[in-house]
Tab-separated table of C-alpha atoms and ligand atoms in Angstrom:
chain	number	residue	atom	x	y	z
A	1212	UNK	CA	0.000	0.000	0.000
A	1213	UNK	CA	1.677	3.034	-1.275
A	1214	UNK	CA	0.205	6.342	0.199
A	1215	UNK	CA	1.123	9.992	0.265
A	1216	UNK	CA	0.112	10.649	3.570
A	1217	UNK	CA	-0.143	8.742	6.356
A	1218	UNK	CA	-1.162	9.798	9.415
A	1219	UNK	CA	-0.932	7.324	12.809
A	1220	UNK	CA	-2.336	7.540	15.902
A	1221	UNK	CA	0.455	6.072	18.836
A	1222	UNK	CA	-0.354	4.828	22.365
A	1223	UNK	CA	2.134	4.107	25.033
A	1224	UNK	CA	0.889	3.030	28.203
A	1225	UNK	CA	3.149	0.014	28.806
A	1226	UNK	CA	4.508	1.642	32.181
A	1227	UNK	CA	4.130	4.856	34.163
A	1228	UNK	CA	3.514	7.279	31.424
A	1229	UNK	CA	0.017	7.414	29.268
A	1230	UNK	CA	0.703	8.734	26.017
A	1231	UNK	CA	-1.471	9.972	22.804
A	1232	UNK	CA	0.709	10.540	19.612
A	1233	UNK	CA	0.012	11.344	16.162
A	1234	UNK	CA	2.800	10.837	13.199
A	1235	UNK	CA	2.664	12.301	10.366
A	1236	UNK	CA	4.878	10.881	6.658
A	1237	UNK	CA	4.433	13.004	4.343
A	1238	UNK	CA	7.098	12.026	1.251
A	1239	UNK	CA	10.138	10.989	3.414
A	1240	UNK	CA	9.281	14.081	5.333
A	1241	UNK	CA	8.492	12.991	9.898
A	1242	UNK	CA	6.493	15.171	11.506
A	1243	UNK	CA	5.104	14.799	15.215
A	1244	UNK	CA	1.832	16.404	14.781
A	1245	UNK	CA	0.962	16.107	18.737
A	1246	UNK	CA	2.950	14.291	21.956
A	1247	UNK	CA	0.815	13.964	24.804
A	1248	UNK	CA	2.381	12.544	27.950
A	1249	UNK	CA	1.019	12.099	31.373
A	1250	UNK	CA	4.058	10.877	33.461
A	1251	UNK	CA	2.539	8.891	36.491
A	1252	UNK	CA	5.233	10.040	39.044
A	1253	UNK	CA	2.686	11.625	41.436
A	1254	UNK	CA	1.228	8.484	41.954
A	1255	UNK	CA	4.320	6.088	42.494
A	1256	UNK	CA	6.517	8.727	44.184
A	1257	UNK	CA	5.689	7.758	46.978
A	1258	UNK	CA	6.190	3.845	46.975
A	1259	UNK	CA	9.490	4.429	45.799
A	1260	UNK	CA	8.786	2.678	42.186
A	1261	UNK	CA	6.110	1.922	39.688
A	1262	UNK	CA	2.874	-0.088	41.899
A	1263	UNK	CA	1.076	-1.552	38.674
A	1264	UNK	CA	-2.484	-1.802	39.975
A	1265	UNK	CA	-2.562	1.659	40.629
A	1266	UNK	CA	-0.430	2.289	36.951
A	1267	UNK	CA	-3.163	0.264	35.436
A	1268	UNK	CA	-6.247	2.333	36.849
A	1269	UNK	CA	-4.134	5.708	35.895
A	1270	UNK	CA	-3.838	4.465	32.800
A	1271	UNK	CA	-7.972	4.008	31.858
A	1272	UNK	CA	-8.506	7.011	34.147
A	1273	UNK	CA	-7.153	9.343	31.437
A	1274	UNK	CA	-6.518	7.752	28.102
A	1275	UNK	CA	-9.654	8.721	26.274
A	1276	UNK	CA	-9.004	12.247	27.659
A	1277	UNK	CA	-5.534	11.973	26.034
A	1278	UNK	CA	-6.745	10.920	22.529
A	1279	UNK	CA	-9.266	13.767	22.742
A	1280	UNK	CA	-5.879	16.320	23.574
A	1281	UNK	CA	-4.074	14.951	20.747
A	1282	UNK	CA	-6.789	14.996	18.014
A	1283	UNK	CA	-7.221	19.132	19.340
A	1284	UNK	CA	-3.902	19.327	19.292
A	1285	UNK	CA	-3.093	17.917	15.761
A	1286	UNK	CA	-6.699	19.858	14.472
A	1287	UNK	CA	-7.244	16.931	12.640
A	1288	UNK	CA	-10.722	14.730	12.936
A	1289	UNK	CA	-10.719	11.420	13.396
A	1290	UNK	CA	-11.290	10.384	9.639
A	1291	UNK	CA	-7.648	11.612	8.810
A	1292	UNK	CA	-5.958	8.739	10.862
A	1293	UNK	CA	-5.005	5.943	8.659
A	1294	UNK	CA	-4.533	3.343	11.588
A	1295	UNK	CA	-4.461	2.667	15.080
A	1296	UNK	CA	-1.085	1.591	16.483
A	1297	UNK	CA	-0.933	0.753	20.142
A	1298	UNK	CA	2.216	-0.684	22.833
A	1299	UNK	CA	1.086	-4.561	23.161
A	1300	UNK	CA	4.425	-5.700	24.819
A	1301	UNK	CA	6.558	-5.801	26.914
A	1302	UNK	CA	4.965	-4.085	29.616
A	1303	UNK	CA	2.831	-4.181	32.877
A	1304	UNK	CA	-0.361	-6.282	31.739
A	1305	UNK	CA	-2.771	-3.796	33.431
A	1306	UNK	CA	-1.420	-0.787	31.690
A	1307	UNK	CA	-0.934	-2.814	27.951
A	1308	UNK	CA	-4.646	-3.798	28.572
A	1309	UNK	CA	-5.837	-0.163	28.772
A	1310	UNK	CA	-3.714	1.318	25.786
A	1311	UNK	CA	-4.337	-1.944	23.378
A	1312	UNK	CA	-8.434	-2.187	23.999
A	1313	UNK	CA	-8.820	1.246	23.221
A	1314	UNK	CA	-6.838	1.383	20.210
A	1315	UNK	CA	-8.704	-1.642	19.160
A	1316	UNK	CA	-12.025	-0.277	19.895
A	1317	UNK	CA	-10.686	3.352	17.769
A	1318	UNK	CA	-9.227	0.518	14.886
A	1319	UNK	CA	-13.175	-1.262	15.021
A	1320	UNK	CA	-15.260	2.261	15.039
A	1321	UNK	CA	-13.145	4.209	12.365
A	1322	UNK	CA	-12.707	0.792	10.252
A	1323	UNK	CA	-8.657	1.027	10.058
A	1324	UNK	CA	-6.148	-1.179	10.548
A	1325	UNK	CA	-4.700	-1.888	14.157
A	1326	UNK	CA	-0.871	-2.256	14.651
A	1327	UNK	CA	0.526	-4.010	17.236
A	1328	UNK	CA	3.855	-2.827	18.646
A	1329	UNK	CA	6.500	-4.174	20.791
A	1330	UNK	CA	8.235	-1.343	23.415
A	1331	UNK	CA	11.507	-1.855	22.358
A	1332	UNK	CA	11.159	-1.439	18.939
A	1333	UNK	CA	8.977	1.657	19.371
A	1334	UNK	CA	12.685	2.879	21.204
A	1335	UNK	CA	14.799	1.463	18.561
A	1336	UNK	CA	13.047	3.615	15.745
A	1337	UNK	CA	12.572	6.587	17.681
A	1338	UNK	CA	15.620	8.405	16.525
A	1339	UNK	CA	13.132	8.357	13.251
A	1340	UNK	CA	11.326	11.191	14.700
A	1341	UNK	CA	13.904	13.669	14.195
A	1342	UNK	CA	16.896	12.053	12.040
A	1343	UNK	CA	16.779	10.115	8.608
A	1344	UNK	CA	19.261	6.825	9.557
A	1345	UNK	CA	19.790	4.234	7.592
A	1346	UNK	CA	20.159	0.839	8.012
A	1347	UNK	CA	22.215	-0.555	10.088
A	1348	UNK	CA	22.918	0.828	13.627
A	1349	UNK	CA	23.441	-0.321	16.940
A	1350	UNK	CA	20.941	0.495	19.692
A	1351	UNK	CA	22.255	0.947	23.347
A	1352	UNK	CA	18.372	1.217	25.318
A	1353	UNK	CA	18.844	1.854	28.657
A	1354	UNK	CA	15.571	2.460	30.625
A	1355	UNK	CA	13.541	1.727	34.072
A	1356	UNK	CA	13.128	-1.499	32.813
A	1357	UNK	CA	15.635	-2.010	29.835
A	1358	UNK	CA	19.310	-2.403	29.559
A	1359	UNK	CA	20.736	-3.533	26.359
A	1360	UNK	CA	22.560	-3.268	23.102
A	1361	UNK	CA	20.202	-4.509	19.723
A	1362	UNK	CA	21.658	-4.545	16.326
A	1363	UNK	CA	18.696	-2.814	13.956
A	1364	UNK	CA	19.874	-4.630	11.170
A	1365	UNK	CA	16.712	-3.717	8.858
A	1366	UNK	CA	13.311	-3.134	9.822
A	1367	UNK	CA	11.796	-6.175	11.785
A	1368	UNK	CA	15.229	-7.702	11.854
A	1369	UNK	CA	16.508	-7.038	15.141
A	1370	UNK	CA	19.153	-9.119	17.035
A	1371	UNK	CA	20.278	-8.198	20.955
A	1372	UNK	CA	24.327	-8.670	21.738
A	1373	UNK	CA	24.293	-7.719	25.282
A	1374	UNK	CA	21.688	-7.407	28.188
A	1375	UNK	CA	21.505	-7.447	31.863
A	1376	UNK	CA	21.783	-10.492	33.967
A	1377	UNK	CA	19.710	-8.838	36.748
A	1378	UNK	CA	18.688	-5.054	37.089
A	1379	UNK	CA	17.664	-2.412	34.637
A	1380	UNK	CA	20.400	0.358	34.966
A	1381	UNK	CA	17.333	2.784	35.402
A	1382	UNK	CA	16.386	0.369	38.076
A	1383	UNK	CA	19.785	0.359	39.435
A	1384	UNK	CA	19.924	4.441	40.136
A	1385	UNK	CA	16.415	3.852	41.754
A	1386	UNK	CA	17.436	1.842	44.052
A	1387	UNK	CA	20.216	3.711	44.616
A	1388	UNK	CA	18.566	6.819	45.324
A	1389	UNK	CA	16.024	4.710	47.629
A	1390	UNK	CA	18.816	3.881	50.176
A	1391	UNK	CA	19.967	7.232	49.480
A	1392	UNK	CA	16.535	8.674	50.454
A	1393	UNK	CA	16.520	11.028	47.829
A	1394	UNK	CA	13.404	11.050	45.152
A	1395	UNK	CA	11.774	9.079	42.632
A	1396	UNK	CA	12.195	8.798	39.880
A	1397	UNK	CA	16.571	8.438	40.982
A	1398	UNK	CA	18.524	8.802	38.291
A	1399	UNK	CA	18.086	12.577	38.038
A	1400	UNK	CA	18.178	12.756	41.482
A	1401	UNK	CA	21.491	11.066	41.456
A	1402	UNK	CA	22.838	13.216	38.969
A	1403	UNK	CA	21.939	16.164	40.360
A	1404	UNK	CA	24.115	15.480	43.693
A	1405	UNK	CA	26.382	13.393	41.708
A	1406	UNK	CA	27.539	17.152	40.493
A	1407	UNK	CA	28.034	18.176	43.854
A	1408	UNK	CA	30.566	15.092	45.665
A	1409	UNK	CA	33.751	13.869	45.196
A	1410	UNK	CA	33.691	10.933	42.790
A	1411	UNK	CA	36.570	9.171	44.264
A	1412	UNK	CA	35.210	9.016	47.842
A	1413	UNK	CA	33.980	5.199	47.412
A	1414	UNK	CA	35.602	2.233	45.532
A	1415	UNK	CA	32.483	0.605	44.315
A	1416	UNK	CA	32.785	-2.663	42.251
A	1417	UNK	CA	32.354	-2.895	38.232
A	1418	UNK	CA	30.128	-6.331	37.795
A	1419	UNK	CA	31.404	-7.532	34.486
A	1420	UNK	CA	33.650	-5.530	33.508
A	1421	UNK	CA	36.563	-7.451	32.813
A	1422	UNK	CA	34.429	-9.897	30.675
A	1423	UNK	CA	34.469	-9.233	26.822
A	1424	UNK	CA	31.504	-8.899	26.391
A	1425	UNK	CA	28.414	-6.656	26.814
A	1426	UNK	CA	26.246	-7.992	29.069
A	1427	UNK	CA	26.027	-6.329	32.238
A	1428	UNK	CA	24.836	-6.859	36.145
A	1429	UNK	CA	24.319	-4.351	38.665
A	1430	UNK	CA	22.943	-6.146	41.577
A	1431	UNK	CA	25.977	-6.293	43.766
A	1432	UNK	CA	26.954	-2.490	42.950
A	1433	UNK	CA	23.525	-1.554	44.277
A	1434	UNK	CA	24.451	-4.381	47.189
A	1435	UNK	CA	27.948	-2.529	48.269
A	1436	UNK	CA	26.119	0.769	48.014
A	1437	UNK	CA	23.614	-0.759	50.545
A	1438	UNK	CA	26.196	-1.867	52.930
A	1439	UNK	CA	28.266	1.410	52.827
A	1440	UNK	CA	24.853	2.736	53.350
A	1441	UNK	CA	24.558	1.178	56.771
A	1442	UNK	CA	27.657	1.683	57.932
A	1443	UNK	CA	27.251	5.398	57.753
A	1444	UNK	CA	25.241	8.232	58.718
A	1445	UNK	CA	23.269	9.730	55.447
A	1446	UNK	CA	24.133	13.187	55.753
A	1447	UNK	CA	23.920	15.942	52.897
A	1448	UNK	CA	27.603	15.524	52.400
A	1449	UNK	CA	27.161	11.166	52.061
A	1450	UNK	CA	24.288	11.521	49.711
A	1451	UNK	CA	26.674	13.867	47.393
A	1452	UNK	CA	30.117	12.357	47.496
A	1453	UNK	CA	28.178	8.569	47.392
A	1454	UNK	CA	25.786	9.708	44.258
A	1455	UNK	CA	29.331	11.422	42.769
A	1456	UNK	CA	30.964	8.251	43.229
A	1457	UNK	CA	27.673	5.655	41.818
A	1458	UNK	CA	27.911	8.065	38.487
A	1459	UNK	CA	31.490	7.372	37.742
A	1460	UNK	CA	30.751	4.230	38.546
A	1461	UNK	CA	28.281	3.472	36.020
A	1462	UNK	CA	30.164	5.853	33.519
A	1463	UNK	CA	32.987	3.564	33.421
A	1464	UNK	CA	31.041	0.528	33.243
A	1465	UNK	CA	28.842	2.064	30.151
A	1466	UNK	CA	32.399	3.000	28.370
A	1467	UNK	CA	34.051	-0.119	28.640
A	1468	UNK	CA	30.655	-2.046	27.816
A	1469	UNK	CA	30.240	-0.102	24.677
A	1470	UNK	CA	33.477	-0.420	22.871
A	1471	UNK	CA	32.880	-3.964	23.566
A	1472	UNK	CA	29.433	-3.945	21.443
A	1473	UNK	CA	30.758	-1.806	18.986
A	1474	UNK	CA	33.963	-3.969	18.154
A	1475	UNK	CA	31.268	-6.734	18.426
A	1476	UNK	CA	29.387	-5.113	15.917
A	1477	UNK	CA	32.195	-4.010	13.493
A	1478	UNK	CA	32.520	-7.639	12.906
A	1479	UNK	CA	29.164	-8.248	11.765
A	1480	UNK	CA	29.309	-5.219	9.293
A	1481	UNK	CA	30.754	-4.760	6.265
A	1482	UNK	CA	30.932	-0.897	6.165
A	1483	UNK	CA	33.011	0.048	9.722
A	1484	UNK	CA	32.641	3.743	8.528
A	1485	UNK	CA	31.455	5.885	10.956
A	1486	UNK	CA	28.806	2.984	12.430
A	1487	UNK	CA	25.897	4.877	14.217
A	1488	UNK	CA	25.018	4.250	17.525
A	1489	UNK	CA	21.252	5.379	19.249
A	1490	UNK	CA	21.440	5.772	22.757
A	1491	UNK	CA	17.482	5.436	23.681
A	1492	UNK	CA	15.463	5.154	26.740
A	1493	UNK	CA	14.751	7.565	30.503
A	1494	UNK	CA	18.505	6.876	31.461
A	1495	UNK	CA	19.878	8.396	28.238
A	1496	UNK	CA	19.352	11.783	29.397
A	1497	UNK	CA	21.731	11.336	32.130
A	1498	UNK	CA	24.474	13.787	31.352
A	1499	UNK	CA	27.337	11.634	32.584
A	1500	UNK	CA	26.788	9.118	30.399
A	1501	UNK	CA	26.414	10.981	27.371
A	1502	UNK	CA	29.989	12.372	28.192
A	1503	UNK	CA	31.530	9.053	28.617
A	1504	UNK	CA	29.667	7.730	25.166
A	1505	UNK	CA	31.195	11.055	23.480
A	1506	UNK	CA	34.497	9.568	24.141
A	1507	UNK	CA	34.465	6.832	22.457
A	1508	UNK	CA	33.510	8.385	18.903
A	1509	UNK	CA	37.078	9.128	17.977
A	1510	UNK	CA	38.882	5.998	19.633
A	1511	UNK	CA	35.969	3.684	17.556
A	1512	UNK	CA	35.487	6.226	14.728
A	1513	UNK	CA	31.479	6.196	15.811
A	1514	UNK	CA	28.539	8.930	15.939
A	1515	UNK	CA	26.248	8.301	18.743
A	1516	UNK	CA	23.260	10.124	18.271
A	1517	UNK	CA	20.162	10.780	20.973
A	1518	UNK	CA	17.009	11.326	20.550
A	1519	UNK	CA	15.417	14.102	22.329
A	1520	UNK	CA	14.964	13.221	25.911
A	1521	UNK	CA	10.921	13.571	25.079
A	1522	UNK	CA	11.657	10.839	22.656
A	1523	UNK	CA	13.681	8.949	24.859
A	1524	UNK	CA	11.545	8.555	27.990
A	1525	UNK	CA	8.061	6.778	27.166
A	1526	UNK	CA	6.139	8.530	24.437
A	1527	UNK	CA	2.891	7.295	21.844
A	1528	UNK	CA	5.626	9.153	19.101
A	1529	UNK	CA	7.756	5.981	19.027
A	1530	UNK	CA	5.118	3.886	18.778
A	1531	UNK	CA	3.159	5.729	15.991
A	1532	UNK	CA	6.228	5.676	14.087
A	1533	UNK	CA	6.803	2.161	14.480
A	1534	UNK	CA	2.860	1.820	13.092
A	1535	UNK	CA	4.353	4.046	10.212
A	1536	UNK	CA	6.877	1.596	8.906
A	1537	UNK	CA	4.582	-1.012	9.752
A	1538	UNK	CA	1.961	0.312	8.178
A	1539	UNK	CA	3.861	1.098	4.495
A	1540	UNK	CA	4.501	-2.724	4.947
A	1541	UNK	CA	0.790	-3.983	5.398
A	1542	UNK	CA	2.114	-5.251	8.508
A	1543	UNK	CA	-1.633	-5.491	10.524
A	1544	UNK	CA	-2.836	-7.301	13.386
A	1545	UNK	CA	-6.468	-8.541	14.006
A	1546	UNK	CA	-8.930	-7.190	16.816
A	1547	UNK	CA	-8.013	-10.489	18.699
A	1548	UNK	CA	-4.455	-9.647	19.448
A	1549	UNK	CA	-3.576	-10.109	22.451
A	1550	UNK	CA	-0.787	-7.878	24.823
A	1551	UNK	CA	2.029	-9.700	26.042
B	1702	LIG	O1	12.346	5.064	29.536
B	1702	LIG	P1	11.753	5.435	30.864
B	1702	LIG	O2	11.060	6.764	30.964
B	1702	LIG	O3	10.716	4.376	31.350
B	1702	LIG	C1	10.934	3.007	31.244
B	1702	LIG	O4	11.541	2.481	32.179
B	1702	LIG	O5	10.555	2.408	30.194
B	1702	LIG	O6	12.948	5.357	31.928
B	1702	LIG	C2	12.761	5.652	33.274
B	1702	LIG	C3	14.081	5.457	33.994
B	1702	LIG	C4	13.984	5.595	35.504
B	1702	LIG	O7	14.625	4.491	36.094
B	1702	LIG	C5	14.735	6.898	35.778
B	1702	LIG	O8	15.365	6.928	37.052
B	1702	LIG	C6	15.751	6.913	34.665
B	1702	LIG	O9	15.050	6.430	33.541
B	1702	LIG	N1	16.254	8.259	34.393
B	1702	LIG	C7	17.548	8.631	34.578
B	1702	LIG	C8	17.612	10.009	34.269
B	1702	LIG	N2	16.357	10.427	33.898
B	1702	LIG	C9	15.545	9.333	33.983
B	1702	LIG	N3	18.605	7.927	34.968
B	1702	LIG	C10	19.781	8.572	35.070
B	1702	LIG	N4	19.930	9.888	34.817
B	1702	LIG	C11	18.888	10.654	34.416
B	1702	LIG	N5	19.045	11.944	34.178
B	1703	LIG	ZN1	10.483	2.313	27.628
């Protein structure tokens, strides 16, 4: 099906964040015609991470609202959507539930197609939004719930080279920031005192990091911070110099682990030239990291490239241009898909 225009309608509510998009391909040309995100952090703050009964009843408390904010804000009626693409996996059931049954029940009313996306390769294609990139590239997604490199070798033709053996690395500042008793979401919170302490204060271990590989494990780094935690009274000054040294920490760990997936990569490429690396997902805005990334473009002769942090946190934008592609590719699922 080869059309001009095509118009999608995105939802994201895999998580903490509902999200209404609409994507717009006109001629090679991207445009986000609306971005609506409603971040849940109110709600969870408190527990200290994402409860997903009360995620789930967020979610179907505001997503028709959402839809309704994102058709105003487009100023487009319904008719002009071509399909209906929706997060179906992986994700917190209650919250997939909400996002996929209502972009079925838009797919069934306005008589388009429904598109069923998976999370991570809503991430993997949101550099889309703003850059043209070809095929290949190597993804590094590091989320709440995510750590890992994927080669994008084509479109539906993804392979993963490294992951985590146990926590998320957004998972891992979390915690961190939990024993730190500083807020939710952590890794800004991290970051921001990370600026203000002495980065050499604590030795903490580097799971992994002598392996050649690029898998990675952050359990027992979050496991010393805990006992260097108890052994010492959390004043303004701990928090700093501990969140200073946890940063440089995972900086290191995220350089080394990267040169090993891009020489791992390299050899599965023909053109070495200037590979492209994303860097996708909430923990890519951390600061530090970028840095350390930024590095290793002239030692690997490598362009990382990040999407804005709108696009790199939870957003429908991903996943309506993941419907795009899907879309130009007939690439529909029925009413009687189910989330996963
Ligand atoms: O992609 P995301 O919005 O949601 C999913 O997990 O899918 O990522 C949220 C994660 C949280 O763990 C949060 O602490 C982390 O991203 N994060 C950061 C920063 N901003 C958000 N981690 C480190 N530094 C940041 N500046
Ligand atoms: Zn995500």
């Amino acid at each position: 099906m080869t059309k001009k225009i095509i118009r999608v309608l995105g939802i994201e509510s895999s998580c903490d964040e509902t999200s209404v998009s609409i994507v717009e391909k006109s001629g090679e040309k991207i445009r986000v015609l609306a971005n609506i995100v409603k971040s849940q952090i109110d709600i969870h703050q408190y527990y200290g991470g994402v409860v997903p009964e009360l995620a789930a009843r967020a979610h179907s408390d505001v997503i028709d609202k959402l839809i309704r904010l994102a058709m105003d804000k487009a100023k487009l009626s319904l008719k002009k959507i071509d399909a209906i693409s929706a997060t179906a996996g992986p994700g917190l059931m209650g919250g997939l539930l909400v996002g996929v049954v209502a972009g079925k029940t838009l797919a069934y009313v306005l008589k388009r197609p429904f598109i069923a996306i998976n999370h991570l390769e809503g991430h993997a294609l949101s550099i889309k939004l703003e850059s043209e990139i070809d095929y290949p590239y190597l993804l590094l997604l590091v989320s709440g719930g995510h750590t890992e490199f994927t080669v994008i070798k084509k479109f539906n033709s993804y392979k993963r080279i490294g992951t985590t053996i146990d926590d998320a690395l957004g998972e891992a500042f979390d915690k961190t920031a939990r024993l730190l008793k500083l807020g939710y979401p952590g890794g800004p919170e991290i970051e921001k005192y990370a600026k203000l302490g002495d980065k050499n204060k604590f030795n903490l271990p580097k799971p992994l990091i002598n392996e050649k590989n690029c898998h990675f494990s952050f359990a027992g780094l979050k496991s010393s911070v805990a006992n260097i935690v108890a052994e010492n009274r959390c004043t303004e000054k701990f928090k700093k110099d501990m969140s200073a040294s946890f940063q440089e920490t995972i900086n290191q760990i995220i350089f080394v682990k990267s040169k090993n997936a891009i020489q791992e990569y390299k050899r599965t490429i023909k053109n070495k030239d200037k590979i492209k690396i994303v860097v996708a997902g909430g923990v890519a805005a951390n600061q530090g990291i970028r840095n350390s990334l930024k590095k290793l473009e002239e030692i690997e002769n490598c362009e990382f490239l990040f999407p804005s942090i709108k696009y790199c946190t939870d957003n429908g934008a991903m996943i309506a241009i993941a419907g795009i592609e899907r879309f130009e590719r007939n690439k529909f699922n029925k009413l009687n898909f189910k989330p996963r």
